[in-house]
């Protein structure tokens, strides 16, 4: 069976977390949520990632995005580990819940299993997976990183901004886009419609094909 991917509804699992039991759909509510997994507690890259997520939490809150971490160890271990995470990243407070998954049921259903990592008992381990779930409970974007590569939280914020802009306007964001820069008008929008829905105007790139598909505007 192919794993959970963009466009799929996230399974409405009940999770054991550092904030008690959480059902994924209730947690997402009417906003967005980021569910991100880590190979294990008390591991170096994960400690830096969870601290950075905590430091960036106000940025996600501003955008109506809730955070939900996951590491396969138990809740008691997570609570002990949080002390290290906060000490390592000064000023960070891990205010988001961290789910446990000792039986690996959750990581299997959320396509978060690392095919190459096993713990000392041969159990499967989570990869560095991250799903951004929208108000319709569908996966809008996923990252799948191996345990050796820590994620860039600036990139996570950037893609949230892109997703939310595309959800609000008929636009997409070009390569290396940053908030404040021009966006492109979606290919499904005709020139006539573009004139109507983008009264601020748009610029068409002059391409050798003379096709007018690369149109930039500000929204
Ligand atoms: C880490 O978080 O540093 C890590 C965890 C599992 C395997 C490799 C690295």
Coordinates of N, CA, C and O in Angstrom, one line a residue, residues 36-217:
X36 N 5.3 16.4 12.9 CA 6.7 16.1 12.5 C 7.3 15.0 13.4 O 7.2 15.1 14.6
X37 N 8.0 14.1 12.8 CA 8.6 13.0 13.5 C 10.1 13.0 13.7 O 10.8 13.7 12.9
X38 N 10.6 12.3 14.7 CA 12.0 12.3 15.0 C 12.4 10.9 15.3 O 11.6 10.2 15.9
X39 N 13.6 10.5 15.0 CA 14.0 9.1 15.2 C 14.0 8.7 16.7 O 13.5 7.6 17.0
X40 N 14.4 9.5 17.6 CA 14.4 9.1 19.0 C 14.7 10.2 20.0 O 15.3 11.2 19.6
X41 N 14.3 10.0 21.2 CA 14.6 10.9 22.3 C 16.1 10.9 22.6 O 16.8 9.9 22.4
X42 N 16.6 12.0 23.2 CA 18.0 12.0 23.6 C 19.0 11.7 22.5 O 20.0 11.0 22.7
X43 N 18.7 12.2 21.3 CA 19.6 12.1 20.1 C 19.9 13.5 19.7 O 19.1 14.4 19.8
X44 N 21.1 13.6 19.1 CA 21.6 15.0 18.9 C 20.8 15.9 17.9 O 20.5 17.0 18.2
X45 N 20.6 15.4 16.7 CA 20.0 16.3 15.7 C 18.5 16.6 16.1 O 18.1 17.7 16.0
X46 N 17.9 15.5 16.7 CA 16.5 15.7 17.1 C 16.4 16.8 18.2 O 15.5 17.6 18.2
X47 N 17.4 16.8 19.1 CA 17.4 17.8 20.2 C 17.4 19.2 19.6 O 16.7 20.1 20.1
X48 N 18.3 19.4 18.6 CA 18.4 20.7 18.0 C 17.1 21.0 17.2 O 16.6 22.2 17.2
X49 N 16.5 20.1 16.5 CA 15.2 20.3 15.8 C 14.1 20.7 16.7 O 13.3 21.7 16.4
X50 N 13.9 20.0 17.8 CA 12.7 20.3 18.6 C 12.9 21.6 19.3 O 11.9 22.4 19.5
X51 N 14.2 22.0 19.6 CA 14.4 23.3 20.2 C 14.1 24.4 19.2 O 13.5 25.4 19.5
X52 N 14.5 24.2 17.9 CA 14.3 25.2 16.9 C 12.8 25.3 16.7 O 12.2 26.5 16.5
X53 N 12.1 24.2 16.6 CA 10.6 24.3 16.5 C 10.0 25.1 17.6 O 9.1 25.9 17.4
X54 N 10.4 24.9 18.8 CA 9.9 25.6 20.0 C 10.2 27.1 19.8 O 9.3 27.9 20.0
X55 N 11.4 27.4 19.3 CA 11.8 28.8 19.1 C 10.9 29.5 18.0 O 10.6 30.7 18.1
X56 N 10.5 28.7 17.0 CA 9.7 29.2 15.9 C 8.2 29.2 16.2 O 7.4 29.6 15.4
X57 N 7.8 28.6 17.3 CA 6.4 28.4 17.6 C 5.6 29.7 17.4 O 4.5 29.6 16.8
X58 N 6.1 30.9 17.9 CA 5.3 32.1 17.7 C 5.0 32.4 16.2 O 3.9 32.9 15.8
X59 N 6.0 32.1 15.3 CA 5.8 32.3 13.9 C 4.6 31.4 13.4 O 3.8 31.8 12.5
X60 N 4.6 30.1 13.8 CA 3.5 29.2 13.4 C 2.1 29.7 14.0 O 1.1 29.6 13.3
X61 N 2.2 30.1 15.2 CA 0.9 30.6 15.9 C 0.3 31.7 15.1 O -0.9 31.8 14.9
X62 N 1.2 32.7 14.7 CA 0.7 33.8 13.9 C 0.0 33.4 12.7 O -0.9 34.1 12.2
X63 N 0.4 32.3 12.1 CA -0.2 31.8 10.9 C -1.3 30.8 11.1 O -1.8 30.1 10.1
X64 N -1.7 30.6 12.3 CA -2.8 29.7 12.6 C -2.4 28.2 12.5 O -3.3 27.4 12.1
X65 N -1.2 27.9 12.7 CA -0.6 26.6 12.5 C -0.3 26.0 13.9 O 0.6 26.5 14.6
X66 N -0.8 24.8 14.2 CA -0.5 24.1 15.5 C 0.7 23.1 15.2 O 0.8 22.6 14.1
X67 N 1.5 22.9 16.2 CA 2.6 21.9 16.1 C 2.3 20.7 16.9 O 1.7 20.7 17.9
X68 N 2.8 19.6 16.3 CA 2.6 18.3 17.0 C 3.9 17.4 16.7 O 4.0 17.0 15.5
X69 N 4.7 17.2 17.7 CA 5.9 16.4 17.4 C 5.6 14.9 17.7 O 4.6 14.6 18.3
X70 N 6.5 14.1 17.2 CA 6.4 12.6 17.5 C 7.8 12.0 17.5 O 8.6 12.3 16.7
X71 N 8.0 11.2 18.6 CA 9.2 10.4 18.6 C 8.7 9.1 19.2 O 7.8 9.1 20.0
X72 N 9.3 8.0 18.8 CA 8.7 6.7 19.2 C 8.8 6.3 20.7 O 8.1 5.4 21.2
X73 N 9.7 7.0 21.4 CA 9.8 6.7 22.9 C 8.6 7.1 23.6 O 7.7 7.7 23.0
X74 N 8.5 6.7 24.9 CA 7.3 7.0 25.7 C 7.2 8.4 26.2 O 8.2 9.2 26.2
X75 N 6.0 8.7 26.7 CA 5.7 10.1 27.2 C 6.6 10.5 28.3 O 7.1 11.6 28.4
X76 N 6.9 9.6 29.2 CA 7.8 9.9 30.4 C 9.2 10.3 29.9 O 9.7 11.3 30.3
X77 N 9.7 9.5 28.9 CA 11.0 9.9 28.3 C 11.0 11.2 27.6 O 11.9 12.1 27.8
X78 N 9.9 11.5 26.9 CA 9.7 12.8 26.2 C 9.8 14.0 27.2 O 10.5 15.0 27.0
X79 N 9.1 13.8 28.4 CA 9.1 14.9 29.4 C 10.5 15.1 29.9 O 10.9 16.3 30.2
X80 N 11.2 14.1 30.1 CA 12.6 14.2 30.6 C 13.5 14.9 29.6 O 14.3 15.8 29.8
X81 N 13.3 14.5 28.3 CA 14.1 15.0 27.2 C 13.8 16.5 27.0 O 14.7 17.3 26.6
X82 N 12.6 16.9 27.2 CA 12.2 18.4 27.0 C 13.2 19.3 27.8 O 13.5 20.4 27.4
X83 N 13.6 18.8 29.0 CA 14.5 19.6 29.8 C 15.8 19.9 29.1 O 16.3 21.0 29.1
X84 N 16.3 18.8 28.4 CA 17.5 19.0 27.6 C 17.3 19.9 26.4 O 18.1 20.8 26.1
X85 N 16.2 19.7 25.8 CA 15.8 20.5 24.6 C 15.8 22.0 24.9 O 16.4 22.8 24.2
X86 N 15.1 22.3 26.0 CA 15.0 23.7 26.4 C 16.3 24.3 26.9 O 16.6 25.5 26.6
X87 N 17.1 23.5 27.5 CA 18.4 24.0 28.0 C 19.4 24.2 26.8 O 20.1 25.2 26.8
X88 N 19.3 23.4 25.8 CA 20.2 23.6 24.7 C 19.8 24.8 23.8 O 20.7 25.4 23.2
X89 N 18.5 25.1 23.7 CA 18.1 26.2 22.9 C 17.5 27.3 23.8 O 16.3 27.3 24.1
X90 N 18.4 28.2 24.3 CA 17.9 29.1 25.3 C 16.8 29.9 24.8 O 16.7 30.3 23.6
X91 N 15.8 30.2 25.7 CA 14.6 31.0 25.4 C 13.5 30.1 24.8 O 12.4 30.6 24.5
X92 N 13.8 28.9 24.4 CA 12.8 28.0 23.8 C 11.9 27.4 24.9 O 12.5 27.0 26.0
X93 N 10.7 27.3 24.7 CA 9.8 26.5 25.5 C 9.0 25.6 24.7 O 8.3 26.0 23.7
X94 N 9.1 24.3 25.0 CA 8.4 23.3 24.2 C 6.9 23.3 24.6 O 6.5 22.6 25.5
X95 N 6.1 24.2 24.0 CA 4.7 24.3 24.4 C 3.8 23.4 23.6 O 2.7 23.2 23.9
X96 N 4.4 22.8 22.5 CA 3.6 21.9 21.7 C 3.7 20.5 22.2 O 4.7 20.1 22.9
X97 N 2.7 19.6 22.0 CA 2.7 18.2 22.4 C 3.7 17.4 21.6 O 3.9 17.7 20.4
X98 N 4.2 16.4 22.3 CA 5.1 15.4 21.6 C 4.4 14.0 21.8 O 4.2 13.6 22.9
X99 N 4.1 13.4 20.7 CA 3.4 12.1 20.8 C 4.4 10.9 20.9 O 5.6 11.0 20.5
X100 N 3.9 9.9 21.6 CA 4.7 8.7 21.7 C 4.2 7.6 20.7 O 3.1 7.7 20.3
X101 N 5.1 6.7 20.4 CA 4.7 5.6 19.5 C 5.5 4.3 19.7 O 6.2 3.8 18.8
X102 N 5.4 3.8 21.0 CA 6.2 2.7 21.3 C 6.0 1.4 20.4 O 6.9 0.7 20.1
X103 N 4.7 1.3 19.9 CA 4.4 0.1 19.0 C 4.6 0.4 17.5 O 4.3 -0.5 16.7
X104 N 5.0 1.6 17.2 CA 5.2 2.0 15.8 C 4.0 2.0 14.9 O 4.0 1.9 13.7
X105 N 2.8 2.0 15.5 CA 1.5 2.0 14.7 C 1.4 3.3 14.0 O 0.9 3.4 12.9
X106 N 1.7 4.4 14.8 CA 1.5 5.7 14.2 C 2.4 6.0 13.0 O 2.0 6.4 12.0
X107 N 3.7 5.7 13.2 CA 4.6 6.0 12.1 C 4.3 5.2 10.9 O 4.5 5.7 9.8
X108 N 3.8 4.0 11.1 CA 3.4 3.2 9.9 C 2.2 3.9 9.1 O 2.2 4.0 7.9
X109 N 1.2 4.3 9.9 CA 0.0 4.9 9.2 C 0.3 6.3 8.7 O -0.4 6.7 7.8
X110 N 1.3 7.0 9.2 CA 1.6 8.3 8.7 C 2.8 8.4 7.8 O 3.3 9.5 7.5
X111 N 3.2 7.3 7.3 CA 4.3 7.2 6.3 C 5.6 7.9 6.9 O 6.2 8.8 6.2
X112 N 5.9 7.6 8.2 CA 7.0 8.2 8.8 C 8.1 7.2 9.2 O 8.9 7.4 10.1
X113 N 8.1 6.0 8.5 CA 9.1 5.0 8.9 C 10.4 5.2 8.1 O 10.3 5.4 6.9
X114 N 11.5 5.1 8.8 CA 12.8 5.2 8.1 C 13.1 3.7 7.7 O 13.3 2.9 8.6
X115 N 13.3 3.5 6.4 CA 13.6 2.1 6.0 C 14.9 1.6 6.5 O 15.2 0.4 6.5
X116 N 15.9 2.5 6.8 CA 17.2 2.1 7.1 C 17.6 2.0 8.6 O 18.6 1.4 9.0
X117 N 16.8 2.7 9.4 CA 17.1 2.8 10.9 C 16.3 1.8 11.7 O 15.1 1.7 11.5
X118 N 17.0 1.1 12.6 CA 16.4 0.2 13.5 C 17.0 0.5 14.9 O 18.1 0.9 15.0
X119 N 16.2 0.3 16.0 CA 16.7 0.5 17.3 C 17.5 -0.8 17.7 O 17.6 -1.8 16.9
X120 N 18.0 -0.8 19.0 CA 18.9 -1.9 19.4 C 18.1 -3.2 19.4 O 18.7 -4.3 19.4
X121 N 16.8 -3.2 19.5 CA 15.9 -4.4 19.5 C 15.4 -4.7 18.2 O 14.6 -5.6 18.0
X122 N 15.8 -4.0 17.1 CA 15.4 -4.3 15.8 C 14.1 -3.7 15.4 O 13.5 -4.0 14.3
X123 N 13.5 -2.8 16.3 CA 12.3 -2.1 15.9 C 12.5 -1.0 14.9 O 13.5 -0.4 14.9
X124 N 11.4 -0.8 14.1 CA 11.5 0.3 13.1 C 11.6 1.6 13.8 O 11.1 1.8 15.0
X125 N 12.2 2.6 13.1 CA 12.4 4.0 13.7 C 11.8 5.0 12.8 O 11.7 4.8 11.6
X126 N 11.3 6.1 13.4 CA 10.8 7.2 12.5 C 11.9 7.9 11.7 O 13.0 8.0 12.2
X127 N 11.6 8.3 10.5 CA 12.4 9.2 9.7 C 12.1 10.6 10.2 O 11.3 10.8 11.1
X128 N 12.8 11.6 9.6 CA 12.4 13.0 9.9 C 11.3 13.3 8.8 O 11.6 13.9 7.8
X129 N 10.1 12.9 9.2 CA 9.0 13.2 8.3 C 8.2 14.4 8.8 O 8.2 14.7 10.0
X130 N 7.6 15.2 7.9 CA 6.8 16.3 8.4 C 5.6 16.5 7.4 O 5.8 16.5 6.2
X131 N 4.4 16.5 8.0 CA 3.2 16.7 7.1 C 2.6 18.0 7.6 O 2.4 18.2 8.8
X132 N 2.2 18.8 6.6 CA 1.4 20.0 6.9 C 0.0 19.7 6.4 O -0.2 19.3 5.3
X133 N -0.9 19.7 7.4 CA -2.3 19.3 7.2 C -3.1 20.6 7.2 O -3.0 21.5 8.1
X134 N -4.1 20.7 6.3 CA -4.9 21.8 6.2 C -6.2 21.7 6.9 O -6.5 20.6 7.5
X135 N -7.1 22.7 7.0 CA -8.3 22.7 7.7 C -9.3 21.6 7.2 O -10.1 21.1 8.0
X136 N -9.1 21.1 6.0 CA -9.9 20.0 5.4 C -9.3 18.6 5.8 O -9.8 17.6 5.4
X137 N -8.3 18.6 6.7 CA -7.6 17.4 7.2 C -6.8 16.7 6.2 O -6.4 15.5 6.3
X138 N -6.6 17.4 5.0 CA -5.7 16.7 4.0 C -4.3 17.2 4.1 O -4.0 18.3 4.5
X139 N -3.4 16.3 3.7 CA -2.0 16.6 3.7 C -1.7 17.5 2.5 O -2.0 17.2 1.4
X140 N -1.2 18.7 2.9 CA -0.9 19.7 1.8 C 0.5 19.6 1.3 O 0.8 20.0 0.2
X141 N 1.4 19.2 2.2 CA 2.8 19.2 1.8 C 3.5 18.2 2.8 O 3.2 18.1 4.0
X142 N 4.5 17.5 2.3 CA 5.3 16.6 3.2 C 6.8 16.7 2.9 O 7.2 16.9 1.8
X143 N 7.6 16.6 4.0 CA 9.0 16.5 3.8 C 9.3 15.0 4.3 O 8.8 14.6 5.3
X144 N 10.3 14.4 3.7 CA 10.8 13.1 4.2 C 12.3 13.2 4.2 O 12.9 13.2 3.1
X145 N 12.9 13.3 5.3 CA 14.3 13.5 5.4 C 14.9 12.2 6.2 O 14.2 11.7 7.1
X146 N 16.1 11.8 5.9 CA 16.7 10.8 6.7 C 17.2 11.3 8.0 O 17.3 12.5 8.2
X147 N 17.5 10.4 8.9 CA 17.9 10.8 10.3 C 19.2 11.7 10.3 O 19.4 12.5 11.2
X148 N 20.0 11.6 9.2 CA 21.3 12.3 9.2 C 21.1 13.8 8.8 O 22.1 14.5 8.9
X149 N 19.9 14.2 8.4 CA 19.7 15.6 7.9 C 18.7 16.3 8.7 O 17.5 16.0 8.6
X150 N 19.1 17.3 9.5 CA 18.1 18.1 10.3 C 17.4 19.0 9.4 O 18.0 19.5 8.4
X151 N 16.2 19.3 9.7 CA 15.3 20.2 8.9 C 15.6 21.7 9.1 O 16.1 22.1 10.2
X152 N 15.3 22.5 8.1 CA 15.5 23.9 8.2 C 14.1 24.6 8.5 O 13.2 24.5 7.7
X153 N 14.0 25.1 9.7 CA 12.6 25.6 10.1 C 12.2 26.9 9.4 O 11.0 27.2 9.2
X154 N 13.2 27.6 8.8 CA 12.9 28.8 8.0 C 12.1 28.3 6.7 O 11.2 28.9 6.2
X155 N 12.6 27.1 6.2 CA 11.9 26.5 5.1 C 10.5 26.1 5.4 O 9.6 26.2 4.6
X156 N 10.3 25.6 6.6 CA 9.0 25.1 7.0 C 8.0 26.4 7.1 O 6.9 26.3 6.6
X157 N 8.5 27.5 7.6 CA 7.7 28.7 7.7 C 7.4 29.2 6.3 O 6.3 29.5 5.9
X158 N 8.4 29.1 5.4 CA 8.3 29.6 4.0 C 7.2 28.8 3.3 O 6.4 29.4 2.6
X159 N 7.2 27.5 3.5 CA 6.2 26.7 2.7 C 4.8 26.9 3.3 O 3.9 26.8 2.5
X160 N 4.7 27.1 4.6 CA 3.4 27.5 5.1 C 2.9 28.7 4.5 O 1.7 28.8 4.0
X161 N 3.8 29.8 4.3 CA 3.3 31.0 3.7 C 2.9 30.8 2.3 O 1.9 31.3 1.8
X162 N 3.7 29.9 1.6 CA 3.3 29.6 0.2 C 1.9 28.9 0.1 O 1.1 29.3 -0.7
X163 N 1.8 27.9 1.0 CA 0.5 27.1 0.9 C -0.7 28.0 1.2 O -1.7 27.9 0.6
X164 N -0.5 28.9 2.2 CA -1.6 29.7 2.6 C -1.9 30.8 1.6 O -3.1 31.2 1.3
X165 N -0.9 31.3 0.9 CA -1.1 32.2 -0.2 C -1.9 31.5 -1.4 O -2.8 32.1 -1.9
X166 N -1.4 30.3 -1.7 CA -2.1 29.6 -2.8 C -3.5 29.2 -2.5 O -4.4 29.1 -3.4
X167 N -3.8 29.0 -1.2 CA -5.1 28.6 -0.8 C -6.1 29.8 -0.8 O -7.3 29.7 -1.0
X168 N -5.5 31.0 -0.7 CA -6.3 32.3 -0.7 C -6.5 32.9 -2.1 O -7.5 33.5 -2.3
X169 N -5.5 32.8 -2.9 CA -5.5 33.5 -4.2 C -5.2 32.4 -5.3 O -4.7 31.4 -5.0
X170 N -5.5 32.7 -6.5 CA -5.2 31.7 -7.6 C -3.8 31.9 -8.1 O -3.5 32.4 -9.2
X171 N -2.9 31.7 -7.1 CA -1.4 31.9 -7.4 C -0.6 30.7 -6.9 O -1.1 29.9 -6.2
X172 N 0.6 30.7 -7.4 CA 1.6 29.8 -6.9 C 2.9 30.5 -6.6 O 3.0 31.7 -7.1
X173 N 3.9 29.9 -5.9 CA 5.1 30.7 -5.6 C 6.3 30.1 -6.4 O 6.4 28.9 -6.4
X174 N 7.1 30.9 -7.0 CA 8.1 30.4 -7.8 C 9.3 29.9 -7.0 O 9.4 30.1 -5.8
X175 N 10.3 29.4 -7.7 CA 11.6 28.9 -7.1 C 12.2 30.0 -6.2 O 12.2 31.2 -6.5
X176 N 12.6 29.6 -5.0 CA 13.3 30.4 -4.0 C 12.5 31.6 -3.6 O 13.0 32.6 -3.0
X177 N 11.1 31.6 -3.8 CA 10.2 32.7 -3.4 C 10.4 32.9 -1.9 O 10.5 32.0 -1.1
X178 N 10.3 34.2 -1.5 CA 10.2 34.6 -0.1 C 9.0 35.5 0.1 O 8.7 36.2 -0.9
X179 N 8.4 35.6 1.2 CA 7.3 36.5 1.4 C 7.7 37.9 1.1 O 8.8 38.4 1.3
X180 N 6.7 38.6 0.4 CA 7.0 40.0 -0.1 C 7.4 40.0 -1.5 O 7.3 41.0 -2.2
X181 N 7.9 38.8 -2.1 CA 8.2 38.8 -3.5 C 7.0 38.5 -4.3 O 6.0 38.0 -3.8
X182 N 7.1 38.7 -5.6 CA 6.0 38.5 -6.6 C 5.7 37.0 -6.6 O 6.6 36.1 -6.4
X183 N 4.5 36.7 -6.9 CA 4.0 35.3 -7.1 C 3.6 35.1 -8.5 O 3.6 36.1 -9.3
X184 N 3.4 33.9 -8.9 CA 2.9 33.7 -10.3 C 1.4 33.3 -10.3 O 0.9 32.7 -9.4
X185 N 0.8 33.7 -11.4 CA -0.6 33.4 -11.5 C -0.8 32.0 -12.0 O -0.1 31.5 -12.9
X186 N -1.7 31.3 -11.4 CA -1.9 29.8 -11.7 C -2.2 29.6 -13.2 O -3.0 30.4 -13.8
X187 N -1.7 28.6 -13.8 CA -1.9 28.3 -15.2 C -3.4 28.2 -15.5 O -3.8 28.4 -16.7
X188 N -4.3 27.8 -14.6 CA -5.7 27.6 -14.8 C -6.4 28.9 -15.0 O -7.6 28.9 -15.5
X189 N -5.8 30.0 -14.7 CA -6.4 31.3 -14.9 C -6.2 31.9 -16.3 O -5.0 32.1 -16.7
X190 N -7.3 32.2 -17.0 CA -7.1 32.7 -18.4 C -6.6 34.2 -18.3 O -6.8 34.8 -17.2
X191 N -6.2 34.7 -19.4 CA -5.7 36.1 -19.4 C -6.9 37.0 -19.0 O -6.7 38.0 -18.2
X192 N -8.1 36.7 -19.5 CA -9.3 37.6 -19.3 C -9.6 37.6 -17.8 O -9.8 38.6 -17.1
X193 N -9.6 36.3 -17.2 CA -9.9 36.2 -15.7 C -8.8 36.9 -14.9 O -9.1 37.6 -13.9
X194 N -7.5 36.8 -15.4 CA -6.4 37.4 -14.6 C -6.6 38.9 -14.6 O -6.4 39.5 -13.5
X195 N -7.1 39.5 -15.7 CA -7.3 41.0 -15.7 C -8.4 41.4 -14.7 O -8.3 42.4 -14.0
X196 N -9.4 40.5 -14.5 CA -10.5 40.7 -13.6 C -10.0 40.5 -12.1 O -10.3 41.4 -11.3
X197 N -9.4 39.4 -11.8 CA -9.1 39.1 -10.4 C -7.8 39.7 -9.9 O -7.6 39.6 -8.7
X198 N -7.0 40.2 -10.8 CA -5.8 40.9 -10.3 C -5.8 42.3 -10.8 O -5.0 42.7 -11.7
X199 N -6.7 43.2 -10.3 CA -6.8 44.5 -10.8 C -5.5 45.3 -10.6 O -5.3 46.4 -11.2
X200 N -4.7 44.8 -9.7 CA -3.4 45.5 -9.4 C -2.4 45.3 -10.6 O -1.4 45.9 -10.7
X201 N -2.8 44.4 -11.6 CA -2.0 44.2 -12.8 C -1.1 43.0 -12.6 O -0.9 42.5 -11.5
X202 N -0.5 42.6 -13.7 CA 0.5 41.6 -13.7 C 1.5 41.7 -14.9 O 1.1 42.4 -15.9
X203 N 2.7 41.2 -14.8 CA 3.7 41.3 -15.8 C 3.8 39.9 -16.5 O 3.9 38.9 -15.7
X204 N 3.9 39.9 -17.8 CA 4.1 38.6 -18.5 C 5.5 38.5 -18.9 O 6.1 39.4 -19.6
X205 N 6.2 37.4 -18.6 CA 7.6 37.2 -19.0 C 7.6 37.0 -20.5 O 6.8 36.3 -21.1
X206 N 8.6 37.7 -21.1 CA 8.8 37.6 -22.6 C 9.6 36.3 -22.9 O 10.9 36.4 -22.7
X207 N 9.0 35.3 -23.3 CA 9.8 34.0 -23.5 C 9.9 33.7 -25.0 O 9.1 34.1 -25.8
X208 N 10.9 32.9 -25.4 CA 11.1 32.6 -26.8 C 9.9 31.9 -27.4 O 9.6 32.2 -28.6
X209 N 9.1 31.2 -26.7 CA 7.9 30.5 -27.2 C 6.8 31.5 -27.5 O 5.8 31.2 -28.2
X210 N 6.9 32.8 -26.9 CA 5.9 33.8 -27.0 C 4.6 33.4 -26.3 O 3.5 34.0 -26.5
X211 N 4.6 32.3 -25.6 CA 3.5 31.9 -24.8 C 3.4 32.7 -23.5 O 4.5 33.1 -23.0
X212 N 2.2 33.1 -23.1 CA 2.1 34.0 -22.0 C 1.7 33.3 -20.6 O 0.9 33.8 -19.9
X213 N 2.4 32.2 -20.3 CA 2.1 31.5 -19.1 C 2.8 31.9 -17.9 O 2.4 31.5 -16.8
X214 N 3.9 32.7 -18.0 CA 4.6 33.0 -16.8 C 4.3 34.5 -16.5 O 4.9 35.4 -17.0
X215 N 3.3 34.6 -15.5 CA 2.7 35.9 -15.2 C 3.0 36.2 -13.7 O 2.6 35.4 -12.9
X216 N 3.6 37.3 -13.5 CA 3.9 37.7 -12.1 C 3.0 38.8 -11.6 O 2.7 39.7 -12.3
X217 N 2.6 38.6 -10.3 CA 1.8 39.7 -9.7 C 2.1 39.8 -8.2 O 2.9 39.0 -7.7

